[in-house]
Short mmCIF file of C-alpha atoms and ligand atoms in Angstrom, two decimals:
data_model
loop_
_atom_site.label_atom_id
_atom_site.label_comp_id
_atom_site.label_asym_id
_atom_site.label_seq_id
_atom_site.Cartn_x
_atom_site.Cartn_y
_atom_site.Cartn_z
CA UNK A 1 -10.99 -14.11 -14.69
CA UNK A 2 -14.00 -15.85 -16.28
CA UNK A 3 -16.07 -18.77 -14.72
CA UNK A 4 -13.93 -21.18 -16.96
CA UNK A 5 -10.43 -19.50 -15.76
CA UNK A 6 -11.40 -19.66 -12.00
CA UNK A 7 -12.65 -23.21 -12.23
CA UNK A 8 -8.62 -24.07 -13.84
CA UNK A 9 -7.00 -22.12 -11.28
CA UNK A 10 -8.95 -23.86 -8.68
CA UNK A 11 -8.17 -27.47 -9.27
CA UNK A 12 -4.70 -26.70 -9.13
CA UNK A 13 -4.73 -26.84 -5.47
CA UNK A 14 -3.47 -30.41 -4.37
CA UNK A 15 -4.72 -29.35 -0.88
CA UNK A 16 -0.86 -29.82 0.00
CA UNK A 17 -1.36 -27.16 2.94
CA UNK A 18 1.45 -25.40 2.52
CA UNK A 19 -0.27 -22.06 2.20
CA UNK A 20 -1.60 -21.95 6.03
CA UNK A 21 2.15 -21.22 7.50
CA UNK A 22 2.47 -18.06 5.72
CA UNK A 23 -1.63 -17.09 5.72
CA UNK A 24 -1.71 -14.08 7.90
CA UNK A 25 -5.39 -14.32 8.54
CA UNK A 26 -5.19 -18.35 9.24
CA UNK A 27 -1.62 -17.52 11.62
CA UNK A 28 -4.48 -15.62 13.71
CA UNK A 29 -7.78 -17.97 13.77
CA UNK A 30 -6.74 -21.15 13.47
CA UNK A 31 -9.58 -22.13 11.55
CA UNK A 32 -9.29 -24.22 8.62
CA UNK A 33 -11.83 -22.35 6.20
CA UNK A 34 -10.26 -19.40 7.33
CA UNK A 35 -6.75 -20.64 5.61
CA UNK A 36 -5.90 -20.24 2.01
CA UNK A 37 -7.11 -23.69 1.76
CA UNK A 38 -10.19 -23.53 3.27
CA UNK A 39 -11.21 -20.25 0.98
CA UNK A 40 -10.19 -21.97 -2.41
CA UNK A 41 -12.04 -25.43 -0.78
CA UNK A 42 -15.41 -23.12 -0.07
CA UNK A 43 -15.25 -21.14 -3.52
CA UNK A 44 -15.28 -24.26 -5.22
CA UNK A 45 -17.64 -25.87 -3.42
CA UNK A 46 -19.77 -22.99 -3.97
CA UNK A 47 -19.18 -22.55 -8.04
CA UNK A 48 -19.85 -26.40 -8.29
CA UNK A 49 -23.32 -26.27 -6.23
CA UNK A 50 -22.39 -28.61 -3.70
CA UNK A 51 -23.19 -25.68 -0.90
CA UNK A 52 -25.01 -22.73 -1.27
CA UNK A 53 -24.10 -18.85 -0.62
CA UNK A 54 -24.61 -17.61 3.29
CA UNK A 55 -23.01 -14.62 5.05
CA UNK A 56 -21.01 -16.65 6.52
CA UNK A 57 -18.77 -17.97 3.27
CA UNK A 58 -18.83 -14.51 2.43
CA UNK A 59 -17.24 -12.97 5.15
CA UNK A 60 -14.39 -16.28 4.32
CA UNK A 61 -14.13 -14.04 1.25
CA UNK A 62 -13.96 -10.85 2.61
CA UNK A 63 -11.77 -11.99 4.78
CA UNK A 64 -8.44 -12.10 3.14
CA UNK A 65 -5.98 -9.00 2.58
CA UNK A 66 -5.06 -9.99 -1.06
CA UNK A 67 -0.93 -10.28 0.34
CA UNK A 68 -0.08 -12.98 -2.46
CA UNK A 69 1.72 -14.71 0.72
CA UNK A 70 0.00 -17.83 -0.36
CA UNK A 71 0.27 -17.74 -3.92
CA UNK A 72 4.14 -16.96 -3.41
CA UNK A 73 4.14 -20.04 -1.14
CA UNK A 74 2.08 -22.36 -3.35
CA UNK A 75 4.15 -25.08 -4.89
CA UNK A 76 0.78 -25.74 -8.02
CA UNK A 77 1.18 -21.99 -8.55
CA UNK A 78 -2.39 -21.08 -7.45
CA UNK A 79 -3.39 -17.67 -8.15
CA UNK A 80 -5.25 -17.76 -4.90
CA UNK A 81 -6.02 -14.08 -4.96
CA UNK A 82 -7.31 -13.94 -8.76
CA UNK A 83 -9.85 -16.41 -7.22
CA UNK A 84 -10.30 -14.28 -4.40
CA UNK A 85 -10.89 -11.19 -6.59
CA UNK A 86 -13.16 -13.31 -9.36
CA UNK A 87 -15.68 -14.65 -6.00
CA UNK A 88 -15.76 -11.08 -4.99
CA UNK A 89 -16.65 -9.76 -8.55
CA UNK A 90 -19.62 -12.29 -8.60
CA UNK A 91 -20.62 -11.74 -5.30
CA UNK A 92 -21.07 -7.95 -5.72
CA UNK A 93 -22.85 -8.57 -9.14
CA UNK A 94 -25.53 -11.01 -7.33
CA UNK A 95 -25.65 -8.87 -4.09
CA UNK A 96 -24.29 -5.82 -4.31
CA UNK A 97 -21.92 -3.73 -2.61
CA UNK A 98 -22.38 -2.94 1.56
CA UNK A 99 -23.45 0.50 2.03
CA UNK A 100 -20.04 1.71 3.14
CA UNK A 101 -18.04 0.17 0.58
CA UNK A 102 -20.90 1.96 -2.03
CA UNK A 103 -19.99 5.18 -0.84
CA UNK A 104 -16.41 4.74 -0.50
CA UNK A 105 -16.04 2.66 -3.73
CA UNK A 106 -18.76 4.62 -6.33
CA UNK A 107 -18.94 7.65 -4.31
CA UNK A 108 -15.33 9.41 -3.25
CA UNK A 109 -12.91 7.40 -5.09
CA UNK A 110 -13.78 8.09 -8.64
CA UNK A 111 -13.82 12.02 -7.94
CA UNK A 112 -10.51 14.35 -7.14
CA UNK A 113 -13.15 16.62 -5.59
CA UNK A 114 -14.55 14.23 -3.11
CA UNK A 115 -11.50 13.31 -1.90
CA UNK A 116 -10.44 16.76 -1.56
CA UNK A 117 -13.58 17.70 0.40
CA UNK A 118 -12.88 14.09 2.55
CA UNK A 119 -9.36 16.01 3.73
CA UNK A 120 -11.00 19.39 4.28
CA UNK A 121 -13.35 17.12 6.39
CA UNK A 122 -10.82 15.18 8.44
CA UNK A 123 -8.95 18.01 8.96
CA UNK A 124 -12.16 19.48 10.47
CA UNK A 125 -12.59 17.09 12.57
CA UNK A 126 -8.88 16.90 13.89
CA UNK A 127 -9.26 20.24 15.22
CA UNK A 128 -11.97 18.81 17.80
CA UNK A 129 -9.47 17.21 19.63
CA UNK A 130 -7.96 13.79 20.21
CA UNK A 131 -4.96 13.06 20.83
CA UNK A 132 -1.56 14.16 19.14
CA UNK A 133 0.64 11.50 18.30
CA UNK A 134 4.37 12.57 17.51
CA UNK A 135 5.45 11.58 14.29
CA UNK A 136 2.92 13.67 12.32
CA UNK A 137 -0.34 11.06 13.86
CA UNK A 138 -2.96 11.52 15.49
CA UNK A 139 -5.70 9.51 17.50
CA UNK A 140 -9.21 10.23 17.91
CA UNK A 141 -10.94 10.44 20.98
CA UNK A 142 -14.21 9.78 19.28
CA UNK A 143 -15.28 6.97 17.42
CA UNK A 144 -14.92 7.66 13.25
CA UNK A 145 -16.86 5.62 10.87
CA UNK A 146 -14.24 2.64 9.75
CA UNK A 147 -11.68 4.51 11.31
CA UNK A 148 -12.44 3.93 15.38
CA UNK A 149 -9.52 4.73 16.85
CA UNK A 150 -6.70 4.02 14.47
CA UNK A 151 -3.69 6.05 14.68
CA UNK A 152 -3.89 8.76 11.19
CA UNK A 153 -1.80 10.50 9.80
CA UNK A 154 -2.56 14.47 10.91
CA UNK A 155 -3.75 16.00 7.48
CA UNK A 156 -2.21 18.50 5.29
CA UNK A 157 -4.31 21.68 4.55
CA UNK A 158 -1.98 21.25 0.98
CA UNK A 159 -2.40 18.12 -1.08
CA UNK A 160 0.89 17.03 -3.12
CA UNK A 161 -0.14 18.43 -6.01
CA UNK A 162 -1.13 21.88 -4.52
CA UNK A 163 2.38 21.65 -2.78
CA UNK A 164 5.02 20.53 -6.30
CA UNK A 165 4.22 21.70 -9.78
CA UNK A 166 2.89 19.54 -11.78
CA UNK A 167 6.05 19.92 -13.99
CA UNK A 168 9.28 19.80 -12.24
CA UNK A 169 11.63 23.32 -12.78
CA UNK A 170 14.14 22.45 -15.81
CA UNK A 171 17.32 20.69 -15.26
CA UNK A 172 19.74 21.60 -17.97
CA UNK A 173 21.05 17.81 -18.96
CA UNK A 174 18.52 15.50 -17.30
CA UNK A 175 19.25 11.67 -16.98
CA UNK A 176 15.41 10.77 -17.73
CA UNK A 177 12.07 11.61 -17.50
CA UNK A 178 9.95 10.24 -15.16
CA UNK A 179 5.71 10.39 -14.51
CA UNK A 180 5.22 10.67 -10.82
CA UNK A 181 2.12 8.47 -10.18
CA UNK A 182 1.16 9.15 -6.88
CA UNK A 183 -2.00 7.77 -5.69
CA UNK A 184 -4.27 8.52 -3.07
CA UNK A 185 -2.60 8.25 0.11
CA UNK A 186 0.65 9.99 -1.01
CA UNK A 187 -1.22 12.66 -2.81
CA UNK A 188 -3.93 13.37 0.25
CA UNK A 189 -3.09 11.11 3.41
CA UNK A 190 1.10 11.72 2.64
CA UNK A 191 1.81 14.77 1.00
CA UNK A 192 5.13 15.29 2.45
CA UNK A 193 6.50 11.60 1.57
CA UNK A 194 4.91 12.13 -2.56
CA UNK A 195 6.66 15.46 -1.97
CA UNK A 196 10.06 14.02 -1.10
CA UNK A 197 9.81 11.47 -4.33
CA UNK A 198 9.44 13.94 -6.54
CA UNK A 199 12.96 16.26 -4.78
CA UNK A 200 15.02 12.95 -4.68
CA UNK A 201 14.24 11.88 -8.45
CA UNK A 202 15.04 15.68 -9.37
CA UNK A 203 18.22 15.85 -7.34
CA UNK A 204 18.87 12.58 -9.39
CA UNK A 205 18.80 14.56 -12.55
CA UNK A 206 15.34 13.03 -13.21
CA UNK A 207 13.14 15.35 -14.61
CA UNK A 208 9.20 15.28 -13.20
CA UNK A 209 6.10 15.62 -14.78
CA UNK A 210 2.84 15.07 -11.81
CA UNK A 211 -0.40 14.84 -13.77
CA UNK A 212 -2.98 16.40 -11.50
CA UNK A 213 -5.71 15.00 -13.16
CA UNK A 214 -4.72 11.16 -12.31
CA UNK A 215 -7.65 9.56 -10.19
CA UNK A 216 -6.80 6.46 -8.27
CA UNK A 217 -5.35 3.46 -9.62
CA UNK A 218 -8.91 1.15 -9.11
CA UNK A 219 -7.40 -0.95 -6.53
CA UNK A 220 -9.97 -0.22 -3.55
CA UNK A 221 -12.82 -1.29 -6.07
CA UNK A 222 -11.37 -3.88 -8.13
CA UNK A 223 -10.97 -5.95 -4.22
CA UNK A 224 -14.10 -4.76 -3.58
CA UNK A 225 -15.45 -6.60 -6.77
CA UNK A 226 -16.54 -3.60 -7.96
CA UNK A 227 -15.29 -3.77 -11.75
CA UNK A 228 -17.20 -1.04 -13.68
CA UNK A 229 -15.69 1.60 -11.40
CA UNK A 230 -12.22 -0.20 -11.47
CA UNK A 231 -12.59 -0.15 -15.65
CA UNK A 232 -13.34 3.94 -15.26
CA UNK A 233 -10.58 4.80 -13.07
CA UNK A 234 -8.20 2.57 -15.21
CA UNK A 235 -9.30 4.41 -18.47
CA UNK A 236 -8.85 7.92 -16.85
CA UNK A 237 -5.27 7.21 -15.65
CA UNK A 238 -4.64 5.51 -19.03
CA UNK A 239 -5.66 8.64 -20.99
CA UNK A 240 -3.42 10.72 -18.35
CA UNK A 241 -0.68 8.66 -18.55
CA UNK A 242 -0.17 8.12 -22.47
CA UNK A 243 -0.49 11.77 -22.90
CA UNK A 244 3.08 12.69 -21.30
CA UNK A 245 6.59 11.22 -22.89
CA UNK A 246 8.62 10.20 -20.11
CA UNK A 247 11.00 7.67 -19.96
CA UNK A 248 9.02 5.96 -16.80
CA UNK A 249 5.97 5.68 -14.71
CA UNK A 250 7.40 5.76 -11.01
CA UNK A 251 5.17 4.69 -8.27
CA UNK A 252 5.88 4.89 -4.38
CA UNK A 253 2.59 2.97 -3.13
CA UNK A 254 3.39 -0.47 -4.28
CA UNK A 255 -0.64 -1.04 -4.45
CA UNK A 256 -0.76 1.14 -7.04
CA UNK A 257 2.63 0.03 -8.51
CA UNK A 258 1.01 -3.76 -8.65
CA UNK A 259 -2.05 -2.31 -9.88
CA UNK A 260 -0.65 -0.08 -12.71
CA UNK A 261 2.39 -3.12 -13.67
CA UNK A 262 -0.02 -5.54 -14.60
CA UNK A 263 -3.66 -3.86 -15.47
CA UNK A 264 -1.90 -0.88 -16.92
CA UNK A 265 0.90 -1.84 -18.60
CA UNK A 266 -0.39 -3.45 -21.47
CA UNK A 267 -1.22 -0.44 -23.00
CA UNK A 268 1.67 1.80 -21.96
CA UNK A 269 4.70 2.70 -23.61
CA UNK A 270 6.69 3.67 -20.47
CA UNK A 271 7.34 1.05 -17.98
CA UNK A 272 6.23 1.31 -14.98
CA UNK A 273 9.00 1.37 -11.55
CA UNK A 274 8.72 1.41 -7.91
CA UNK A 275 10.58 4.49 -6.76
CA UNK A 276 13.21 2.29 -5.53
CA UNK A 277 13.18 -0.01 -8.84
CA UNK A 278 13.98 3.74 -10.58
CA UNK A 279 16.40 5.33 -8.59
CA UNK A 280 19.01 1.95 -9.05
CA UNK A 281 18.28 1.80 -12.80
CA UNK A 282 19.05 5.75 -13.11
CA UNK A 283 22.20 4.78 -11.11
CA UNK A 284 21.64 7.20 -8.08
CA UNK A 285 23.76 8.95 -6.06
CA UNK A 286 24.69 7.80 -2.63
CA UNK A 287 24.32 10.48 -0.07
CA UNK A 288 26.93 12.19 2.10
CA UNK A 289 25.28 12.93 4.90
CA UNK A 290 24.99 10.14 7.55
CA UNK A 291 21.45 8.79 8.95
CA UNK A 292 23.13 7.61 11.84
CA UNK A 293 20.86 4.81 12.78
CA UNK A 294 20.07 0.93 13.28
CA UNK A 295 17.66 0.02 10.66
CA UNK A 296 15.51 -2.67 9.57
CA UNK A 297 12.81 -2.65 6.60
CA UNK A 298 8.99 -3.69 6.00
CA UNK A 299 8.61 -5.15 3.24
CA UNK A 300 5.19 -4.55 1.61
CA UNK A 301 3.54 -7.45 0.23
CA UNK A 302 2.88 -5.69 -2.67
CA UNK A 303 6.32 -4.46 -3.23
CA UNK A 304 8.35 -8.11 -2.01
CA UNK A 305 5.54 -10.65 -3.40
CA UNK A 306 3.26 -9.40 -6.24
CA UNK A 307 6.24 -7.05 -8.28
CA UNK A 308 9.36 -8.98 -6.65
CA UNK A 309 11.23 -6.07 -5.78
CA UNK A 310 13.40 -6.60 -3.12
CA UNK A 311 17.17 -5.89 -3.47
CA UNK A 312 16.39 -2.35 -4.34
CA UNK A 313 15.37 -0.85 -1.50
CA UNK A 314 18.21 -2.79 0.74
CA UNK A 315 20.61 -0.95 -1.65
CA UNK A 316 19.65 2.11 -1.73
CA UNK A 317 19.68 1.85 2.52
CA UNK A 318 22.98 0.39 2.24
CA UNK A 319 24.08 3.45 0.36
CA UNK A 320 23.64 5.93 3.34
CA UNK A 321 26.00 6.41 5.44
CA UNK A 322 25.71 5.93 9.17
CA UNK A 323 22.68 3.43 8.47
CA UNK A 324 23.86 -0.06 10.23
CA UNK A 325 21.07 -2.53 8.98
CA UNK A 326 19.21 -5.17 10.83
CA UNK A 327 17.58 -7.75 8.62
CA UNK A 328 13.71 -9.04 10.63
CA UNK A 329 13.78 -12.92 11.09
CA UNK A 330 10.76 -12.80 8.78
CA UNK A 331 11.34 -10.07 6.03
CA UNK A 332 7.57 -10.97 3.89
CA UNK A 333 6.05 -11.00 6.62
CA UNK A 334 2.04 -8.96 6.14
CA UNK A 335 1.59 -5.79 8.47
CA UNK A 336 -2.03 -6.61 8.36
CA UNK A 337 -3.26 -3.57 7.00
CA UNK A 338 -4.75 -4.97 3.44
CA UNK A 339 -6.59 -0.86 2.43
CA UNK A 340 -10.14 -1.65 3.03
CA UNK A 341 -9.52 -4.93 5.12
CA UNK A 342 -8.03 -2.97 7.76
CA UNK A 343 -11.40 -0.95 8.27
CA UNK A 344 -13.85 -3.47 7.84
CA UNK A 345 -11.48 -5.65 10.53
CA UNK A 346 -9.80 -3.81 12.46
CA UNK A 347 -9.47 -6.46 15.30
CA UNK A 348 -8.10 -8.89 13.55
CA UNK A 349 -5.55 -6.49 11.34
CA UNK A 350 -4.39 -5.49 14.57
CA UNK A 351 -3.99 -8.78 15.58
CA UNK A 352 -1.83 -9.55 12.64
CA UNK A 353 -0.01 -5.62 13.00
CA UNK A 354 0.99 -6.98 16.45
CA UNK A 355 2.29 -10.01 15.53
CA UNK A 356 4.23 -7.75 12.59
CA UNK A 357 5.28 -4.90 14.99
CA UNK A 358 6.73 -7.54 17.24
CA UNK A 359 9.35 -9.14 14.75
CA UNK A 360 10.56 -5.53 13.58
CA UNK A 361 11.39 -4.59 17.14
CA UNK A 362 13.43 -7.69 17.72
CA UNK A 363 15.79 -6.46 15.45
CA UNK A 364 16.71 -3.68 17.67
CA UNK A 365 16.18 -1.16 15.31
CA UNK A 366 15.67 2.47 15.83
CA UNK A 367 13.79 3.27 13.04
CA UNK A 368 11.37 0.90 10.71
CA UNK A 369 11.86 1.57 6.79
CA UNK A 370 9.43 0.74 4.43
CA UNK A 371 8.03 1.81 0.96
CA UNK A 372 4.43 1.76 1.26
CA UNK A 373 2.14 4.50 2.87
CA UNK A 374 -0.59 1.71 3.45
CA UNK A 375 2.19 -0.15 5.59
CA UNK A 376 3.17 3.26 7.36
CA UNK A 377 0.20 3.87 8.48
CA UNK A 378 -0.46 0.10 9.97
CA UNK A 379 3.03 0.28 11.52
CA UNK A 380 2.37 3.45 13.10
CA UNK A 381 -0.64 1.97 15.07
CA UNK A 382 0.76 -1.39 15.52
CA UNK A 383 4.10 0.12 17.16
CA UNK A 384 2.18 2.72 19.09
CA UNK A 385 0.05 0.19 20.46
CA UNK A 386 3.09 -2.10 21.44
CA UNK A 387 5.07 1.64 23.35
CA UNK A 388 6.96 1.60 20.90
CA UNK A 389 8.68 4.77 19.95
CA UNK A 390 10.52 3.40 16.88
CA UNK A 391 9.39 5.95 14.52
CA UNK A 392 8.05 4.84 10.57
CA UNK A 393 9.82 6.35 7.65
CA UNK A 394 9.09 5.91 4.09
CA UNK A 395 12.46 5.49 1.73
CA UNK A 396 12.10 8.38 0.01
CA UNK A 397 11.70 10.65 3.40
CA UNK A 398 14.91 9.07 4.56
CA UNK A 399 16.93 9.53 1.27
CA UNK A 400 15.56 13.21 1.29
CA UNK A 401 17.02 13.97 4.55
CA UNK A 402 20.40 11.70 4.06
CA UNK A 403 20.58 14.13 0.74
CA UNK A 404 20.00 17.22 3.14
CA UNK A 405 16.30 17.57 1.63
CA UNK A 406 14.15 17.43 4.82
CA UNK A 407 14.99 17.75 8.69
CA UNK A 408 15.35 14.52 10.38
CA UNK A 409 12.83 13.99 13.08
CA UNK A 410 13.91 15.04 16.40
CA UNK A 411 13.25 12.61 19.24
CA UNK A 412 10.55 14.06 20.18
CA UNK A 413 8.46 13.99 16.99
CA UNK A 414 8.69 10.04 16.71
CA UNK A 415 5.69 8.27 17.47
CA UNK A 416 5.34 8.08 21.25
CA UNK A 417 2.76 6.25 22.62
CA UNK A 418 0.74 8.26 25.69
S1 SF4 B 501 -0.28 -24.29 -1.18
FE1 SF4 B 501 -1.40 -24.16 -3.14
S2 SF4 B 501 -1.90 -26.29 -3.65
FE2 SF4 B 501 -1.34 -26.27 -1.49
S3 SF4 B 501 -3.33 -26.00 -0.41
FE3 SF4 B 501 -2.45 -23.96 -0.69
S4 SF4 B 501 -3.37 -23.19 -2.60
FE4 SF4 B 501 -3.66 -25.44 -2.56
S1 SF4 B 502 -3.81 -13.58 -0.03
FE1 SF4 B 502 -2.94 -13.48 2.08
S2 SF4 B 502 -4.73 -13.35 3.44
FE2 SF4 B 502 -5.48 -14.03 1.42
S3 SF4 B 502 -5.54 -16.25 1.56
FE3 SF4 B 502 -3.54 -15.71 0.69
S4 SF4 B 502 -2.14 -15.55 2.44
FE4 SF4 B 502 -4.24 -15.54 3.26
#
């Protein structure tokens, strides 16, 4: 957005209000400049040189977790989180990025090696100890840098693309072809989940192609303001992406799916699907075995709000047998997890992941669904934290094992807290 388009977008807001019911961050600190309201009221303040820039106002920007809750919510239809991402852009152009963010953002993101060498190094590291969470988690006894003492997922030695072939075997009629965009945390932090998207689409009579040379989708640095890096991500995937025919570009990190549908898509052929968007459209088939339990589903923000896919993934649970579903009283509802927001505030996320965690377990349900590995990883801590041992599943994992795929967990494995 340019100076000119911010300004627009900002004097949209009527100041109605109506944002601060649904901002996570404002449900937790009551504080007026810490509401939708009070963000759009500070940039603008700021842009028009009524106040001047202080730490302060920029942790206000820091502070929100990009959920389009607001926007959703706004009657004016303010892009509240264009503005968000415009104030960042200028503030890491005047003041550059925090050390951490640097490293994170310039450093590992851009390179498949880095990342790759970040596993081999977390995996190190898990082998000192802490403490084994069931569910395929684990907490660490000692404090991490950004990490603290989250609950993570316990790391692959295999990424997803060392464990699927980059093209799937040949299926003698296929339906489609699909790209398997993956991103990071499926490809590194969920190998197992990317690995079950690519055996449902294929039992589907999709056929799979998994570039290993796609680099994340930019996310982490375009909300970090950090645009040139975001522009040379974007142009690697592109490149990637327009060299293979397919018939889609399936996602299953609705970050990335947001990301790719509207920076990407301009310049694709293919459109791009969540996993769940695909499977409906390629008419799946329902399983036969049964999942035999009481159910209720996350909605990601970035699934529900910014790409508006919601009836999918209900359908798809609906289809497996055994599954008796339990809607939450609030199905948008953030987990709080935001990528880097959760790091830099992990107090407050956890605040908001309690408040989440909460509503999901009034439902009754036995198992939490969702379709984001950003949101699996939040729940996981939030419901661990609460004694929970209503175990996190991703979609695809439970599709794979209502198709006979995967092994259901056994009671033990869910995440117990200790
Ligand atoms: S709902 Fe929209 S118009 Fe109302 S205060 Fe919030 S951003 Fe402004
Ligand atoms: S995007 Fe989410 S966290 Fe940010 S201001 Fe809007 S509702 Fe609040």
């Amino acid at each position: 957005m340019e100076p000119g388009d911010i300004r627009a977008a900002m004097i949209r807001c009527v100041r109605c209000g109506q944002c601060r019911s649904v901002c996570p961050v404002f449900l937790v600190k009551k504080v007026e400049s810490d509401s939708t309201r009070g963000r759009v009221t500070l940039i603008r303040a700021l842009l028009e040189g009524e106040i001047s820039f202080s730490e302060e106002l920029g942790e206000k920007v820091w502070q929100c977790l990009l959920c389009h809750s607001c926007s959703q919510e706004c009657p004016s239809g303010v892009q509240v989180e264009k503005i968000i991402l415009a104030a960042r852009s200028k503030m890491a152009e005047l003041r550059g990025l925090p050390f951490s963010k640097k490293v994170l953002i310039q450093g590992l993101l851009p390179n498949l090696k880095s990342l790759s060498k970040l596993m081999a190094l977390g995996r190190f590291l898990q082998s000192f100890g802490g403490k084994e969470v069931p569910g395929g988690y684990w907490l660490p006894s000692f404090s991490l840098p950004l990490f603290s003492s989250r609950v993570l997922p316990r790391l692959n030695s295999r990424s997803l693309f060392q464990m699927v072939p980059s093209e799937a075997p040949f299926i003698p009629r296929p339906k489609g072809r699909a790209v398997f965009y993956a991103g990071c945390m499926l490809a590194y932090g969920y190998p197992r989940t990317g690995k079950a998207v690519v055996e449902v689409l294929y039992y589907n009579g999709i056929e799979v192609v998994i570039p290993p040379d796609q680099v994340c989708c930019g996310l982490p640095a375009l909300a970090s303001g950090h645009r040139e890096t975001f522009t040379r991500l974007r142009e690697a995937n592109l490149r990637v992406l327009k060299r293979v025919k397919a018939d889609g570009i399936v996602t299953a990190c609705p970050s990335c799916g947001s990301t790719l549908k509207e920076y990407y898509s301009s310049e694709l052929q293919a459109k791009i699907f969540d996993f769940s968007e695909f499977l409906v459209a390629a008419d799946f088939k329902p399983p036969d075995r049964e999942w035999k339990s009481v159910v209720t589903y996350h909605d990601p923000c970035h699934l529900r709000k910014a790409q508006k896919v919601v009836r999918p993934p209900r359908r798809i649970l609906a289809s497996i047998p055994g599954i008796k579903f339990k809607e939450a009283a609030d199905p948008g509802r953030c987990c709080g997890f935001g990528g880097t927001f959760g790091l830099y505030y992990p107090g407050l996320s956890r605040e908001i992941g309690r408040a989440r965690a909460g509503s999901l377990l009034d439902t009754g349900a036995e198992a939490v669904v969702t379709s984001c590995p950003g949101c699996m990883l939040q729940l996981a801590d939030s419901l661990y934290r609460q004694q929970s041992t209503v175990p996190v599943r991703h979609l695809a994992e439970v599709l794979a094992e209502a198709y006979g795929f995967h092994k259901p967990l056994t009671a033990k494995e869910v995440v117990r807290p200790g």
